[in-house]
Amino acid sequence: MQNWINAYSAMNLRFLFKGLLVTLEISIVSVILSMIFGSILGIVRYTKIPWLSEIVGFIIDIIRNLPLLLIIFFVYFGLPSLGFKPDTIVAAIFAMTVFESMMIAEIIRSGIGAVNRGQLEASRAVGMKYYQAMWHVILPQAYKNMIPALVSQLISLIKDTSLATIIVTPELMQHAQVIYGQNANYIVPMYLALAVLYFIVCYSLSIISRIIDRKMA
Amino acid sequence: MSMIEFRKVQKYYGKFHALKDIDLEIDKGETVVLIGPSGSGKSTLARSVNGLETIQSGQLIVNGRDIADKKTDINRIRTDVGMVFQHFNLYANKDVLENIMIAPRIVLKMNEDENKKNAMALLDQVGLADKAHNMPSQISGGQAQRVAIARSLAMKPRCMLFDEPTSALDPEMIDDVLGVIKYVTSQSDMTSLIVTHEMGFAQEVANRVIFMDDGQILEDDKTDVFFKNPSNERARQFLSKIISH
Ligand SMILES: Nc1ncnc2c1ncn2[C@@H]1O[C@H](COP(=O)(O)OP(=O)(O)O)[C@@H](O)[C@H]1O
Ligand SMILES: [Mg+2]
């Protein structure tokens, strides 16, 4: 019992909380960046620009089929040899963004594909340019349909940030390891704390998504 | 003066020859009805006029500009040519009023007050002023088609293309939509090309009727001549079938 009380000391909890903030920071920045890049890539992929769309599609397929861990290693240990030396948080954000952009690009592409073709024709028929039709008519409908898929991708992104532990990024999982590294009796209490924290963050996201979905329906 | 002129136009979908050697002239202010069996190329012909389909050879002059010419700004032509689709295609993410206002705002850069006044006047004309803030999913098909017509008119087009505007409607809604189209075509400077199976309506509004089959124009007559005595055998068969229904 005493072990559990000590494990959850104010100092340890504060340390865990700091890790949680880094996890959220990595997640939020990666989500924003990968939404932007993923949208651009997804639109390029959908638009079927000669050459470009095929090349983009090829890159997406490659990266999507690599383990995220390998991308993290590559960014952290491989990029320095190319002259770019990211710190651990930047490396984690970089790797997550590369990986998630590809996942989101595929979601966006199929989301745009699911919007009725007549919507684009009606937009073009009144003289809107392609990008105007995309921006004002097609994408708003595509994103609306994609909210569930995007949120579940976002949730797996948050969970995947724990992989950044491997390059000693000071995120939630790594901080928990530091704590139970000092005292093996803290292992189970820390695992429990991790489970609760990841669950709260991810589950509240899925609840929010459900509310948005219902509001917009 | 012609508004639309096809000169030896050929259109292929891959290997499939969809428009064969089309020659057609539609004058400013004219109302032309295009009929023919399903798959004969009516939609393809109409959709070529505003460049939704690209032609492979020949010339297609719309309002003095050659559509097939790479230098032609297709968006400029499209502001002059309105199109009404079988399935309405109202923007599902915008309410009725926004459906009408968006293109004048972003394409014509129309002043917002003028745009709104104009849109409300159009909605009033098609009898739907009270639906301004409904979403497309909240109105009936007949209402949606009338909104779609108002949306096209908001661009102040010189020419309107209607591709089976009533084919997807329940019978009781057809007359309201035809009434609006009739009003549009009655405006003296409006040129209209209408694909329809409503023969009574065609007789009422059309100056000319064109019959297509298998990618070709087989008959092109003044309305009364067409309905009284079409010279083409297939046109005659088609008419007797469609009218006996
Ligand atoms: N996008 C397309 N790709 C291939 N074939 C098409 C396409 N659109 C139409 N067609 C073919 O062209 C022919 C004419 O079609 P369409 O113009 O839609 O006929 P209609 O409107 O008279 O029913 C049909 O045989 C149809 O199958
Ligand atoms: Mg058709």
Coordinates of C-alpha atoms and ligand atoms in Angstrom, one line a residue:
Chain A
M1 CA 0.0 0.0 0.0
Q2 CA 2.8 2.3 1.0
N3 CA 4.4 1.7 -2.4
W4 CA 1.3 3.0 -4.1
I5 CA 1.1 6.1 -2.0
N6 CA 4.8 6.8 -2.6
A7 CA 4.5 6.1 -6.3
Y8 CA 1.8 8.8 -6.6
S9 CA 3.8 11.4 -4.6
A10 CA 3.2 15.0 -5.6
M11 CA 6.6 15.2 -7.1
N12 CA 6.1 12.1 -9.3
L13 CA 2.6 13.2 -10.4
R14 CA 4.0 16.6 -11.3
F15 CA 6.7 14.9 -13.3
L16 CA 4.1 12.6 -15.1
F17 CA 2.0 15.7 -15.8
K18 CA 5.0 17.4 -17.4
G19 CA 5.4 14.3 -19.6
L20 CA 1.7 14.5 -20.5
L21 CA 2.1 18.1 -21.6
V22 CA 5.0 17.1 -23.9
T23 CA 2.8 14.2 -25.3
L24 CA 0.0 16.7 -26.0
E25 CA 2.5 19.2 -27.5
I26 CA 3.9 16.6 -29.9
S27 CA 0.4 15.4 -30.7
I28 CA -1.2 18.9 -31.3
V29 CA 1.7 20.2 -33.4
S30 CA 1.9 17.0 -35.4
V31 CA -1.9 17.0 -35.9
I32 CA -1.9 20.5 -37.2
L33 CA 1.1 20.0 -39.5
S34 CA -0.1 16.6 -40.8
M35 CA -3.6 18.0 -41.4
I36 CA -2.1 20.7 -43.6
F37 CA 0.4 18.4 -45.4
G38 CA -2.0 15.5 -45.5
S39 CA -4.7 17.7 -47.1
I40 CA -2.4 19.0 -49.7
L41 CA -1.1 15.5 -50.6
G42 CA -4.6 14.1 -50.5
I43 CA -5.9 16.7 -52.9
V44 CA -2.9 16.2 -55.2
R45 CA -3.6 12.5 -55.1
Y46 CA -7.3 13.0 -55.9
T47 CA -6.8 15.6 -58.6
K48 CA -4.8 13.3 -60.8
I49 CA -2.2 15.8 -62.0
P50 CA -0.1 13.9 -64.5
W51 CA 3.2 12.6 -62.9
L52 CA 2.8 14.5 -59.7
S53 CA -0.2 12.5 -58.4
E54 CA 1.5 9.2 -59.2
I55 CA 4.8 10.2 -57.5
V56 CA 2.9 11.4 -54.5
G57 CA 0.9 8.2 -54.4
F58 CA 4.0 6.1 -54.6
I59 CA 5.6 8.0 -51.7
I60 CA 2.4 7.7 -49.6
D61 CA 2.3 4.0 -50.2
I62 CA 5.9 3.5 -49.1
I63 CA 5.7 5.5 -46.0
R64 CA 2.4 4.1 -44.9
N65 CA 3.8 0.6 -45.1
L66 CA 6.8 1.4 -42.9
P67 CA 6.7 1.0 -39.1
L68 CA 6.5 4.4 -37.4
L69 CA 9.4 3.3 -35.2
L70 CA 11.7 3.0 -38.2
I71 CA 10.7 6.5 -39.2
I72 CA 11.5 7.8 -35.7
F73 CA 14.9 6.1 -35.8
F74 CA 15.6 7.4 -39.3
V75 CA 14.7 11.0 -38.3
Y76 CA 16.7 11.0 -35.1
F77 CA 19.7 8.9 -36.1
G78 CA 19.7 9.2 -39.8
L79 CA 19.0 12.8 -40.5
P80 CA 22.0 14.1 -38.6
S81 CA 24.2 12.5 -41.2
L82 CA 22.4 14.7 -43.8
G83 CA 23.2 17.8 -41.7
F84 CA 20.0 18.2 -39.8
K85 CA 20.2 17.4 -36.1
P86 CA 16.8 17.6 -34.4
D87 CA 16.3 17.5 -30.6
T88 CA 14.1 14.7 -29.4
I89 CA 10.9 16.6 -29.3
V90 CA 11.4 18.0 -32.8
A91 CA 12.4 14.6 -34.1
A92 CA 9.3 13.1 -32.6
I93 CA 7.1 15.8 -34.2
F94 CA 8.9 15.5 -37.5
A95 CA 8.5 11.7 -37.6
M96 CA 4.9 11.8 -36.5
T97 CA 4.1 14.4 -39.1
V98 CA 5.7 12.5 -41.9
F99 CA 3.9 9.3 -41.0
E100 CA 0.5 10.9 -40.1
S101 CA 0.5 13.1 -43.2
M102 CA 0.4 10.0 -45.3
M103 CA -2.4 8.4 -43.3
I104 CA -4.4 11.6 -43.4
A105 CA -3.7 12.1 -47.2
E106 CA -5.4 8.7 -47.8
I107 CA -8.3 9.6 -45.6
I108 CA -8.7 13.0 -47.4
R109 CA -8.4 11.4 -50.8
S110 CA -11.2 8.9 -50.2
G111 CA -13.2 11.6 -48.4
I112 CA -13.1 13.8 -51.4
G113 CA -13.9 10.9 -53.6
A114 CA -17.0 10.2 -51.6
V115 CA -18.5 13.6 -52.3
N116 CA -21.0 13.4 -55.1
R117 CA -19.4 14.3 -58.4
G118 CA -22.3 16.6 -59.2
Q119 CA -21.1 19.0 -56.5
L120 CA -17.9 19.7 -58.4
E121 CA -19.7 20.0 -61.8
A122 CA -22.2 22.4 -60.4
S123 CA -19.4 24.5 -58.9
R124 CA -17.4 24.5 -62.1
A125 CA -20.5 25.2 -64.2
V126 CA -21.0 28.6 -62.6
G127 CA -17.4 29.6 -63.3
M128 CA -15.7 28.7 -60.1
K129 CA -12.1 27.7 -60.5
Y130 CA -11.0 24.2 -59.4
Y131 CA -9.5 25.5 -56.1
Q132 CA -12.5 27.6 -55.4
A133 CA -14.9 24.7 -55.9
M134 CA -12.6 22.6 -53.7
W135 CA -12.4 25.2 -50.9
H136 CA -16.0 26.3 -50.8
V137 CA -18.0 23.2 -51.7
I138 CA -16.0 20.0 -51.9
L139 CA -13.7 20.1 -48.9
P140 CA -16.3 21.2 -46.3
Q141 CA -18.4 18.2 -47.3
A142 CA -15.4 15.9 -47.4
Y143 CA -14.1 16.9 -44.0
K144 CA -17.6 16.6 -42.5
N145 CA -17.8 13.0 -43.6
M146 CA -14.2 12.3 -42.5
I147 CA -14.5 13.5 -38.9
P148 CA -14.8 10.0 -37.5
A149 CA -11.9 8.7 -39.5
L150 CA -9.8 11.7 -38.7
V151 CA -10.5 11.5 -35.0
S152 CA -9.6 7.8 -34.8
Q153 CA -6.4 8.6 -36.7
L154 CA -5.7 11.4 -34.2
I155 CA -6.3 9.0 -31.3
S156 CA -3.8 6.5 -32.7
L157 CA -1.4 9.4 -33.2
I158 CA -1.6 10.3 -29.5
K159 CA -1.0 6.7 -28.5
D160 CA 1.8 6.4 -31.0
T161 CA 3.7 9.3 -29.5
S162 CA 4.7 6.8 -26.8
L163 CA 7.0 5.2 -29.3
A164 CA 9.1 8.4 -29.1
T165 CA 10.3 7.0 -25.7
I166 CA 12.8 5.1 -27.7
I167 CA 14.8 8.2 -28.5
V168 CA 14.3 9.5 -24.9
T169 CA 11.8 12.2 -25.8
P170 CA 10.6 13.5 -22.4
E171 CA 6.9 12.5 -23.1
L172 CA 4.5 10.8 -20.8
M173 CA 5.7 7.2 -21.3
Q174 CA 9.3 8.2 -20.9
H175 CA 8.7 10.1 -17.7
A176 CA 6.8 7.1 -16.3
Q177 CA 9.9 5.0 -17.1
V178 CA 12.1 7.5 -15.3
I179 CA 10.0 7.2 -12.2
Y180 CA 9.8 3.4 -12.0
G181 CA 13.5 3.3 -13.0
Q182 CA 14.2 4.6 -9.5
N183 CA 12.0 2.0 -7.7
A184 CA 10.8 -1.2 -9.3
N185 CA 7.8 -1.2 -6.9
Y186 CA 6.4 1.8 -8.8
I187 CA 6.1 -0.2 -12.1
V188 CA 2.6 -1.3 -11.7
P189 CA 1.3 2.0 -10.2
M190 CA 3.0 3.8 -13.1
Y191 CA 1.5 1.5 -15.7
L192 CA -1.9 2.1 -14.2
A193 CA -1.4 5.9 -14.2
L194 CA -0.4 5.7 -17.9
A195 CA -3.4 3.7 -18.8
V196 CA -5.7 6.2 -17.0
L197 CA -4.1 9.2 -18.6
Y198 CA -4.0 7.9 -22.2
F199 CA -7.5 6.7 -21.7
I200 CA -8.8 10.0 -20.5
V201 CA -7.2 12.0 -23.3
C202 CA -8.2 9.6 -26.1
Y203 CA -11.7 8.8 -24.8
S204 CA -12.6 12.4 -24.4
L205 CA -11.5 13.0 -28.0
S206 CA -13.8 10.3 -29.2
I207 CA -16.7 11.7 -27.1
I208 CA -16.0 15.2 -28.6
S209 CA -16.0 13.7 -32.0
R210 CA -19.3 12.0 -31.4
I211 CA -20.8 15.3 -30.2
I212 CA -19.5 17.2 -33.3
D213 CA -20.8 14.5 -35.5
R214 CA -24.3 14.6 -34.0
K215 CA -24.4 18.4 -34.1
M216 CA -23.4 18.5 -37.8
A217 CA -25.7 15.7 -38.9
Chain B
M1 CA -26.4 36.2 -84.5
S2 CA -25.7 32.8 -83.1
M3 CA -25.2 32.1 -79.4
I4 CA -24.0 28.5 -79.8
E5 CA -22.4 27.1 -82.9
F6 CA -21.1 23.5 -83.4
R7 CA -19.0 23.0 -86.5
K8 CA -18.1 19.4 -87.3
V9 CA -17.7 18.6 -83.7
Q10 CA -16.4 15.1 -82.7
K11 CA -16.4 13.8 -79.1
Y12 CA -15.0 10.5 -78.0
Y13 CA -15.0 8.8 -74.6
G14 CA -11.9 6.7 -75.1
K15 CA -12.7 4.8 -78.3
F16 CA -16.4 5.4 -78.0
H17 CA -17.6 8.0 -80.5
A18 CA -20.2 10.0 -78.6
L19 CA -20.8 13.0 -80.8
K20 CA -20.5 12.4 -84.5
D21 CA -19.9 15.3 -86.8
I22 CA -22.2 17.7 -85.0
D23 CA -23.2 20.8 -86.9
L24 CA -25.7 23.0 -85.0
E25 CA -26.4 26.6 -84.7
I26 CA -28.6 28.2 -82.0
D27 CA -29.4 31.9 -82.4
K28 CA -29.5 34.4 -79.6
G29 CA -32.9 34.4 -77.9
E30 CA -33.9 31.0 -79.3
T31 CA -35.3 28.1 -77.3
V32 CA -34.3 24.7 -78.6
V33 CA -35.4 21.4 -77.2
L34 CA -33.2 18.4 -77.7
I35 CA -34.7 14.9 -77.6
G36 CA -33.6 11.4 -78.3
P37 CA -33.3 8.0 -76.7
S38 CA -31.2 7.4 -73.6
G39 CA -27.5 7.2 -74.5
S40 CA -27.9 9.1 -77.7
G41 CA -25.5 11.8 -76.6
K42 CA -27.9 14.6 -75.5
S43 CA -26.1 15.2 -72.2
T44 CA -22.8 15.0 -73.9
L45 CA -23.8 17.7 -76.4
A46 CA -25.3 20.0 -73.8
R47 CA -22.3 19.5 -71.4
S48 CA -19.9 20.4 -74.3
V49 CA -21.4 23.8 -74.5
N50 CA -20.0 24.9 -71.1
G51 CA -16.9 22.7 -71.4
L52 CA -17.9 20.1 -68.8
E53 CA -17.0 17.7 -71.6
T54 CA -14.1 18.4 -73.9
I55 CA -14.5 17.8 -77.6
Q56 CA -11.8 16.2 -79.7
S57 CA -12.1 18.0 -82.9
G58 CA -14.2 20.6 -84.7
Q59 CA -15.2 24.0 -83.5
L60 CA -17.6 25.0 -80.8
I61 CA -18.3 28.7 -80.6
V62 CA -20.2 30.0 -77.6
N63 CA -21.1 33.6 -77.4
G64 CA -18.4 34.4 -80.0
R65 CA -15.6 32.4 -78.3
D66 CA -14.2 29.1 -79.4
I67 CA -14.4 26.6 -76.5
A68 CA -11.8 24.3 -77.9
D69 CA -9.2 27.1 -78.2
K70 CA -6.7 26.8 -75.4
K71 CA -6.5 30.5 -75.0
T72 CA -10.2 30.8 -74.2
D73 CA -11.0 31.3 -70.5
I74 CA -13.5 28.6 -69.9
N75 CA -14.6 30.2 -66.6
R76 CA -15.5 33.4 -68.4
I77 CA -17.7 31.4 -70.7
R78 CA -19.3 29.6 -67.9
T79 CA -20.4 32.8 -66.3
D80 CA -22.5 33.4 -69.4
V81 CA -23.9 29.9 -69.6
G82 CA -26.0 28.6 -66.8
M83 CA -26.6 24.9 -66.4
V84 CA -29.4 23.0 -64.6
F85 CA -28.8 19.3 -63.9
Q86 CA -31.1 16.4 -63.6
H87 CA -30.1 15.8 -60.0
F88 CA -30.1 19.6 -59.0
N89 CA -26.6 19.4 -57.4
L90 CA -27.3 22.1 -54.9
Y91 CA -24.2 22.6 -52.7
A92 CA -25.0 20.3 -49.8
N93 CA -23.0 22.3 -47.3
K94 CA -24.7 25.6 -48.0
D95 CA -28.2 26.8 -47.3
V96 CA -30.5 27.8 -50.1
L97 CA -29.6 31.5 -50.0
E98 CA -25.9 30.8 -50.0
N99 CA -26.3 28.4 -52.9
I100 CA -27.5 31.3 -54.9
M101 CA -25.1 33.9 -53.6
I102 CA -21.8 32.1 -53.6
A103 CA -20.9 32.2 -57.3
P104 CA -21.8 35.9 -57.8
R105 CA -19.7 36.6 -54.7
I106 CA -16.5 34.7 -55.6
V107 CA -16.7 34.7 -59.4
L108 CA -18.3 38.0 -60.3
K109 CA -17.1 39.8 -57.1
M110 CA -20.6 41.2 -56.7
N111 CA -21.2 43.6 -53.9
E112 CA -22.7 41.7 -50.9
D113 CA -25.9 43.9 -50.5
E114 CA -26.7 43.8 -54.2
N115 CA -26.0 40.0 -54.3
K116 CA -28.4 39.4 -51.4
K117 CA -31.1 41.6 -52.8
N118 CA -30.7 39.9 -56.2
A119 CA -30.8 36.4 -54.6
M120 CA -33.9 37.1 -52.6
A121 CA -35.6 38.5 -55.6
L122 CA -34.8 35.3 -57.5
L123 CA -36.0 33.2 -54.7
D124 CA -39.2 35.2 -54.7
Q125 CA -39.6 34.6 -58.5
V126 CA -39.3 30.9 -58.1
G127 CA -41.7 31.0 -55.1
L128 CA -39.3 30.0 -52.4
A129 CA -38.5 33.1 -50.5
D130 CA -39.5 31.3 -47.3
K131 CA -36.9 28.6 -47.8
A132 CA -33.9 30.9 -47.9
H133 CA -32.4 29.5 -44.8
N134 CA -33.2 25.8 -45.3
M135 CA -30.5 23.4 -46.2
P136 CA -30.9 21.5 -49.5
S137 CA -31.7 18.3 -47.6
Q138 CA -34.7 20.0 -46.1
I139 CA -36.5 20.8 -49.3
S140 CA -38.3 18.7 -51.9
G141 CA -36.9 17.8 -55.2
G142 CA -39.1 20.3 -57.0
Q143 CA -38.1 23.0 -54.7
A144 CA -34.4 22.1 -55.1
Q145 CA -34.6 22.3 -58.8
R146 CA -36.2 25.7 -58.6
V147 CA -33.4 26.9 -56.3
A148 CA -30.9 25.4 -58.8
I149 CA -32.5 27.5 -61.6
A150 CA -32.3 30.6 -59.4
R151 CA -28.7 29.8 -58.7
S152 CA -27.9 29.8 -62.4
L153 CA -29.9 32.9 -63.1
A154 CA -28.0 34.8 -60.3
M155 CA -25.0 34.8 -62.6
K156 CA -27.1 36.7 -65.2
P157 CA -26.3 34.2 -67.9
R158 CA -27.1 34.8 -71.6
C159 CA -27.8 31.2 -72.2
M160 CA -29.2 28.3 -70.2
L161 CA -28.7 24.6 -70.5
F162 CA -31.2 22.3 -69.0
D163 CA -30.3 18.6 -68.9
E164 CA -33.5 16.7 -68.1
P165 CA -34.5 19.1 -65.4
T166 CA -37.7 17.2 -64.4
S167 CA -36.6 13.6 -64.9
A168 CA -35.8 13.0 -61.3
L169 CA -38.9 14.7 -60.0
D170 CA -42.2 13.2 -58.6
P171 CA -45.0 13.9 -61.1
E172 CA -46.7 16.4 -58.9
M173 CA -43.7 18.6 -58.8
I174 CA -42.9 18.7 -62.5
D175 CA -45.4 21.5 -63.4
D176 CA -43.9 24.0 -60.9
V177 CA -40.4 23.5 -62.4
L178 CA -41.6 23.6 -66.0
G179 CA -43.5 26.8 -65.1
V180 CA -40.2 28.4 -63.9
I181 CA -38.3 27.2 -67.0
K182 CA -41.0 28.5 -69.2
Y183 CA -40.7 31.9 -67.6
V184 CA -36.9 31.8 -68.1
T185 CA -37.2 31.0 -71.8
S186 CA -39.8 33.6 -72.4
Q187 CA -37.3 36.4 -71.6
S188 CA -36.5 37.7 -75.1
D189 CA -32.7 37.8 -74.8
M190 CA -32.3 34.4 -73.2
T191 CA -31.1 31.5 -75.3
S192 CA -32.0 28.0 -74.0
L193 CA -31.1 24.5 -74.8
I194 CA -33.4 22.0 -73.1
V195 CA -33.0 18.3 -72.9
T196 CA -36.4 16.9 -71.9
H197 CA -38.9 14.1 -72.4
E198 CA -41.9 16.4 -71.7
M199 CA -43.3 16.7 -75.2
G200 CA -46.3 18.9 -74.3
F201 CA -43.8 21.4 -72.7
A202 CA -41.5 21.2 -75.7
Q203 CA -44.4 22.1 -78.0
E204 CA -45.2 25.0 -75.8
V205 CA -41.8 26.6 -75.4
A206 CA -39.5 25.4 -78.2
N207 CA -38.8 27.4 -81.4
R208 CA -37.0 24.3 -82.7
V209 CA -36.7 20.7 -81.9
I210 CA -33.7 18.6 -82.5
F211 CA -33.7 14.8 -82.5
M212 CA -30.5 12.9 -81.7
D213 CA -29.7 9.2 -82.0
D214 CA -26.4 7.4 -81.7
G215 CA -24.4 10.5 -81.4
Q216 CA -25.8 12.2 -84.5
I217 CA -28.4 14.9 -85.1
L218 CA -31.0 13.2 -87.3
E219 CA -33.7 15.9 -87.4
D220 CA -33.7 19.6 -86.8
D221 CA -37.0 21.4 -87.4
K222 CA -39.3 24.2 -86.4
T223 CA -41.4 22.9 -83.6
D224 CA -44.7 22.6 -85.4
V225 CA -43.0 20.8 -88.4
F226 CA -41.3 18.4 -86.1
F227 CA -44.4 17.3 -84.2
K228 CA -46.6 17.2 -87.3
N229 CA -44.3 15.6 -89.8
P230 CA -40.8 14.6 -88.9
S231 CA -38.9 13.4 -92.0
N232 CA -36.6 11.1 -90.2
E233 CA -37.9 7.6 -89.6
R234 CA -36.3 7.0 -86.3
A235 CA -37.5 10.4 -85.0
R236 CA -41.0 9.4 -86.1
Q237 CA -40.8 6.1 -84.2
F238 CA -39.3 7.8 -81.1
L239 CA -42.2 10.4 -81.1
S240 CA -44.9 7.8 -81.5
K241 CA -43.4 5.8 -78.6
I242 CA -42.9 8.7 -76.3
I243 CA -46.3 10.4 -77.0
S244 CA -48.4 7.2 -76.7
H245 CA -47.0 6.9 -73.1
Ligands
LIG1 N1 -17.9 9.8 -68.8 C1 -18.2 8.9 -69.8 N2 -17.3 7.9 -70.1 C2 -17.6 7.0 -71.0 N3 -18.8 7.0 -71.7 C3 -19.7 7.9 -71.5 C4 -19.5 8.9 -70.5 N4 -20.5 9.7 -70.5 C5 -21.4 9.2 -71.4 N5 -20.9 8.2 -72.0 C6 -21.5 7.4 -73.1 O1 -21.8 8.3 -74.1 C7 -23.1 8.0 -74.7 C8 -24.0 9.2 -74.6 O2 -24.2 9.5 -73.3 P1 -25.1 10.7 -72.8 O3 -24.7 12.0 -73.5 O4 -25.2 10.8 -71.4 O5 -26.6 10.3 -73.4 P2 -28.0 10.8 -73.1 O6 -27.9 12.1 -72.3 O7 -28.6 11.1 -74.4 O8 -28.7 9.7 -72.4 C9 -23.7 6.8 -73.9 O9 -23.5 5.6 -74.6 C10 -22.9 6.8 -72.6 O10 -22.7 5.5 -72.1
MG2 MG -28.5 12.5 -70.3

